Coordinates of C-alpha atoms and ligand atoms in Angstrom, one line a residue:
M1 CA -60.2 164.4 48.0
L2 CA -57.7 166.1 50.5
G3 CA -58.3 166.3 54.1
F4 CA -58.9 169.6 56.2
D5 CA -56.5 171.6 56.9
V6 CA -56.2 171.1 61.2
S7 CA -56.5 174.4 63.2
N8 CA -55.7 173.3 66.5
E9 CA -52.5 175.1 66.5
L10 CA -53.5 178.7 66.2
L11 CA -56.2 178.2 69.2
H12 CA -53.9 180.5 71.1
S13 CA -53.3 183.1 67.9
P14 CA -56.3 184.7 67.6
E15 CA -54.9 186.8 64.2
Q16 CA -53.7 183.7 62.4
L17 CA -57.1 182.3 63.3
R18 CA -58.5 184.8 61.6
A19 CA -56.2 185.3 58.8
R20 CA -57.3 181.1 58.0
A21 CA -60.7 181.5 58.7
A22 CA -60.6 184.7 55.8
Q23 CA -58.4 183.0 53.6
D24 CA -60.1 179.5 53.9
G25 CA -63.8 179.8 55.2
Y26 CA -63.9 177.2 57.4
L27 CA -61.6 176.1 60.5
F28 CA -61.3 172.1 61.2
F29 CA -60.0 171.4 65.2
K30 CA -59.4 167.7 66.3
G31 CA -60.9 166.7 69.9
L32 CA -62.6 170.9 70.1
V33 CA -65.4 169.3 72.1
D34 CA -65.7 167.0 75.3
A35 CA -66.0 163.4 73.8
A36 CA -68.1 162.1 76.5
Q37 CA -70.5 164.5 76.5
L38 CA -71.5 164.4 72.9
M39 CA -71.4 160.3 73.3
Q40 CA -74.1 160.7 75.8
L41 CA -75.8 162.8 73.7
R42 CA -75.2 159.2 70.5
S43 CA -76.6 157.4 73.8
E44 CA -80.0 159.6 74.0
V45 CA -80.2 159.9 70.1
T46 CA -80.0 156.5 69.3
G47 CA -82.5 155.2 72.2
L48 CA -85.5 157.3 70.9
M49 CA -83.7 155.7 67.1
A50 CA -83.9 152.1 68.8
D51 CA -87.3 152.7 70.3
A52 CA -89.4 154.3 67.5
G53 CA -88.4 150.5 66.0
W54 CA -85.4 152.0 63.2
L55 CA -82.5 149.5 64.7
A56 CA -81.5 146.4 63.3
A57 CA -82.4 143.7 65.6
A58 CA -79.7 142.4 68.1
T59 CA -77.4 145.6 67.6
Q60 CA -76.6 148.1 70.1
P61 CA -78.0 151.0 69.7
I62 CA -75.2 153.5 70.0
D63 CA -73.9 152.3 66.9
A64 CA -76.7 153.1 65.0
I65 CA -76.9 150.4 62.2
A66 CA -80.6 150.3 59.9
A67 CA -82.4 147.5 60.3
P68 CA -82.9 146.5 57.0
D69 CA -84.3 147.5 53.9
T70 CA -85.3 151.0 56.3
A71 CA -85.2 154.3 55.3
Q72 CA -85.8 157.4 56.6
I73 CA -85.8 160.5 55.3
E74 CA -85.6 163.8 56.7
G75 CA -88.8 165.7 56.4
Q76 CA -91.1 162.5 56.2
A77 CA -94.1 162.2 58.5
E78 CA -91.8 158.9 61.0
Y79 CA -88.7 160.8 60.3
M80 CA -90.1 164.0 62.0
R81 CA -91.9 162.1 64.9
V82 CA -88.2 160.7 66.4
Y83 CA -87.2 164.1 65.2
N84 CA -89.6 166.2 67.2
Q85 CA -88.3 163.9 70.3
L86 CA -84.8 164.3 69.3
Q87 CA -85.7 167.9 69.8
R88 CA -87.0 167.9 73.1
L89 CA -83.4 166.9 74.1
E90 CA -82.2 169.2 77.0
N91 CA -78.3 167.6 76.2
F92 CA -78.8 168.6 72.5
H93 CA -79.2 172.0 72.8
T94 CA -77.1 172.6 75.9
F95 CA -74.5 171.4 73.5
A96 CA -74.6 173.8 71.4
H97 CA -72.6 176.1 74.7
Q98 CA -69.9 174.1 74.8
P99 CA -67.1 176.4 76.3
A100 CA -64.4 175.0 73.9
I101 CA -66.6 176.7 70.9
L102 CA -67.5 179.4 72.0
S103 CA -63.7 180.8 73.6
M104 CA -62.6 179.9 70.1
L105 CA -65.8 181.8 68.5
E106 CA -65.2 184.6 70.9
A107 CA -61.7 185.4 68.9
L108 CA -62.6 184.8 65.6
F109 CA -65.2 187.3 66.1
G110 CA -63.0 189.7 68.5
E111 CA -66.6 189.9 70.1
T112 CA -69.4 187.9 72.3
P113 CA -70.5 184.9 70.3
L114 CA -74.5 184.8 70.1
V115 CA -75.6 181.1 69.8
H116 CA -78.5 180.7 67.8
A117 CA -81.3 178.7 69.1
R118 CA -82.3 177.0 66.0
N119 CA -80.1 173.6 66.6
I120 CA -80.6 170.7 64.0
A121 CA -79.2 167.2 64.0
R122 CA -79.6 165.0 61.1
M123 CA -79.4 161.3 60.9
V124 CA -79.0 159.7 57.6
Y125 CA -79.5 156.9 55.9
P126 CA -77.6 154.7 53.2
Q127 CA -81.0 153.4 51.2
A128 CA -81.5 157.2 50.7
V129 CA -78.1 158.1 49.1
E130 CA -80.7 160.5 46.9
H131 CA -81.2 163.1 49.4
T132 CA -77.9 163.7 50.2
T133 CA -77.3 167.4 50.7
P134 CA -76.4 168.9 48.0
A135 CA -73.7 171.8 47.9
H136 CA -75.2 174.7 49.0
Q137 CA -74.0 178.1 51.1
D138 CA -76.0 178.6 54.2
Y139 CA -77.0 182.3 53.9
L140 CA -79.4 181.4 51.8
Y141 CA -81.1 179.4 54.6
I142 CA -80.1 182.1 57.5
E143 CA -79.6 185.5 56.5
G144 CA -79.0 187.8 59.0
T145 CA -75.3 188.8 59.0
E146 CA -72.8 186.3 56.6
N147 CA -70.7 186.3 59.6
T148 CA -73.0 183.3 60.6
W149 CA -70.8 180.2 61.2
T150 CA -72.4 176.7 61.1
A151 CA -70.4 174.3 62.9
W152 CA -70.8 170.5 62.1
I153 CA -69.9 167.7 64.8
P154 CA -70.9 164.2 63.8
L155 CA -72.1 162.7 67.0
G156 CA -69.0 159.8 67.8
D157 CA -66.8 158.9 65.0
C158 CA -67.3 159.1 61.4
P159 CA -65.1 157.9 58.4
I160 CA -65.7 159.5 55.3
E161 CA -67.6 157.0 54.2
Q162 CA -70.2 157.5 56.3
G163 CA -71.3 160.5 54.0
N164 CA -69.4 163.3 55.8
L165 CA -69.3 167.2 55.3
A166 CA -67.6 168.5 52.4
I167 CA -66.2 171.8 52.1
L168 CA -64.9 174.5 48.8
P169 CA -62.5 176.4 50.9
G170 CA -62.6 179.9 49.2
T171 CA -65.7 179.7 47.4
H172 CA -66.8 182.5 50.4
K173 CA -65.4 185.5 49.1
Q174 CA -67.7 185.9 46.0
G175 CA -71.3 186.8 46.7
M176 CA -74.0 184.2 46.7
Y177 CA -74.4 181.8 43.7
P178 CA -77.3 181.0 41.9
V179 CA -79.1 177.9 43.0
H180 CA -81.7 175.1 41.5
K181 CA -84.5 173.3 43.5
S182 CA -83.5 170.0 44.3
L183 CA -83.8 167.0 46.8
G184 CA -81.4 166.6 50.2
A185 CA -81.7 169.3 53.0
G186 CA -82.5 172.8 51.8
G187 CA -83.8 171.7 49.1
H188 CA -81.7 173.9 46.6
R189 CA -78.2 172.9 44.8
I190 CA -75.7 174.9 43.3
D191 CA -73.7 173.4 40.5
T192 CA -70.2 173.3 41.4
E193 CA -68.2 172.1 38.2
A194 CA -67.3 175.4 36.5
L195 CA -65.9 176.2 40.2
E196 CA -64.0 172.9 40.3
N197 CA -61.5 174.1 38.2
Q198 CA -60.9 177.4 40.7
F199 CA -61.3 175.5 43.8
E200 CA -60.9 172.0 45.6
W201 CA -63.6 170.1 47.7
R202 CA -62.4 168.7 51.1
A203 CA -63.6 166.4 53.9
S204 CA -61.8 164.3 56.6
D205 CA -63.1 161.5 58.9
F206 CA -63.9 162.6 62.0
E207 CA -62.8 161.1 65.4
A208 CA -65.6 161.7 68.5
G209 CA -65.0 165.5 69.3
D210 CA -63.5 167.1 66.0
V211 CA -65.8 169.8 65.1
V212 CA -65.4 171.8 61.8
L213 CA -66.6 175.3 61.3
F214 CA -67.3 177.4 58.2
H215 CA -68.4 180.9 57.0
S216 CA -72.1 180.8 56.0
L217 CA -70.8 181.9 52.3
T218 CA -68.8 178.8 51.9
I219 CA -70.3 176.2 49.6
H220 CA -70.4 172.9 51.1
R221 CA -72.2 169.3 50.9
A222 CA -72.2 166.0 52.2
L223 CA -71.0 163.3 50.3
P224 CA -73.0 160.1 49.7
N225 CA -73.7 157.5 52.6
L226 CA -72.2 155.0 50.7
T227 CA -72.2 151.9 54.0
Q228 CA -73.8 149.4 54.2
D229 CA -76.1 150.2 57.0
R230 CA -74.8 152.9 59.3
I231 CA -77.1 155.9 59.7
R232 CA -74.7 158.8 60.3
L233 CA -75.1 161.2 63.1
S234 CA -74.8 164.8 63.6
L235 CA -75.5 168.2 64.8
D236 CA -75.4 171.8 63.2
Y237 CA -75.3 174.5 65.7
R238 CA -74.9 178.3 64.5
Y239 CA -73.1 181.7 65.9
Q240 CA -72.4 184.6 65.1
P241 CA -71.2 188.0 66.7
L242 CA -73.9 189.4 69.3
S243 CA -74.2 193.0 67.3
E244 CA -74.6 192.0 64.3
P245 CA -78.6 191.4 62.5
V246 CA -80.2 188.0 63.3
V247 CA -83.3 187.0 61.7
E248 CA -86.1 185.5 64.5
G249 CA -85.7 182.3 62.6
S250 CA -82.2 181.8 64.1
L251 CA -84.1 182.0 67.5
L252 CA -87.4 179.3 66.9
P253 CA -87.1 175.8 67.1
H254 CA -86.1 173.7 63.6
Y255 CA -89.0 172.8 61.6
G256 CA -91.6 174.7 63.8
Q257 CA -92.7 171.6 64.7
Q258 CA -93.5 173.0 68.6
T259 CA -92.7 175.5 70.6
W260 CA -90.1 176.8 73.3
E261 CA -91.7 175.8 75.7
Q262 CA -92.9 172.4 74.5
I263 CA -88.8 171.9 74.2
Y264 CA -88.3 172.8 77.7
A265 CA -90.9 170.7 79.4
N266 CA -88.8 168.2 80.8
W267 CA -85.5 169.8 81.4
K268 CA -84.0 170.0 84.9
S269 CA -81.8 173.5 83.8
E270 CA -83.2 176.6 82.9
E271 CA -79.1 177.8 82.3
F272 CA -80.1 177.6 78.9
Q273 CA -83.7 178.1 78.7
Y274 CA -84.8 181.1 76.5
Y275 CA -80.6 182.4 77.1
W276 CA -80.9 184.8 74.2
Q277 CA -83.9 187.0 75.6
K278 CA -81.1 188.0 78.1
H279 CA -79.2 190.3 75.1
A280 CA -80.5 193.6 73.1
L281 CA -80.1 191.6 69.5
N282 CA -80.1 193.4 66.7
I283 CA -83.5 191.6 65.1
V284 CA -84.1 191.8 61.4
N285 CA -86.5 190.6 59.1
N286 CA -85.4 188.0 56.2
R287 CA -85.2 189.2 52.9
A288 CA -88.3 187.8 51.0
E289 CA -86.5 188.6 47.5
L290 CA -83.5 186.5 48.4
R291 CA -83.8 183.5 47.1
E292 CA -86.3 184.1 44.7
K293 CA -83.9 186.3 43.0
L294 CA -80.9 183.4 43.2
V295 CA -83.1 180.5 41.7
V296 CA -82.3 179.3 37.9
K297 CA -86.0 178.9 36.6
Ligands
AKG1 O1 -75.2 167.3 57.6 C1 -76.0 167.4 56.7 O2 -76.1 166.6 55.6 C2 -75.6 168.9 56.3 C3 -75.0 169.8 56.9 C4 -75.7 171.3 56.1 O3 -74.6 170.8 55.1 C5 -75.7 172.1 56.2 O4 -76.7 172.3 58.0 O5 -75.7 173.4 56.1

């Protein structure tokens, strides 16, 4: 599989940045975010996993090595117990406001970006390959403006075999594709076989600090985690132009199992609490029929 094109040289050329984004539907940057802060967050997340007994005895928590013969699967009770603790980490949410991401997006959007509040982390086990995130377009789940971009950021170095994100560049130009019910994040899969004559999948190894961002209509999926015992850890943060429509769900905690008040309970700073309330947002409803129309029966 071809690697991502690196766009760092476009960071100071907004027009070229916009042209590449319009052409490919994704942008990949080496070392865009602060690797030391990212590793601090990794140590907090893996600390929670170690406390929960998820990691192999006599290993360093930071390495996220799974205890033998275990798999935690997103949505299941034990996964959610730890995930809800992760959701209360201040650094997990504040990291979405990394200045380098925001200034790049300001150039891309030509206006101030809105950081969605519904931040997501993934803890993906090699023993759960059937739950690998299937090919999909984020707009199905996010709605609001199509001009929403997801930043996918592994929590540390992440070689391709840990199950990195793969992208089908150019697929953001033809609207929404039909979906089939599926296992894995989101629960719906686009059948990409026919598209692969026209478009080519890309994916890359990541070093701590590398970021890939993609448009809400760009088809992407996760590759299987083919390692023996390494848990793939990654972040999904979402952004859109401040003036464009946003649905309320994008401003609520992921999974909705706890309130912002509970999430903020032990935070040290108020700077990034309820930050979106400072803006007069264009809040719109979900289109209830969107998914209904796209699911192939
Ligand atoms: O990291 C993953 O497995 C899924 C990420 C993704 O596709 C998404 O959040 O849209």
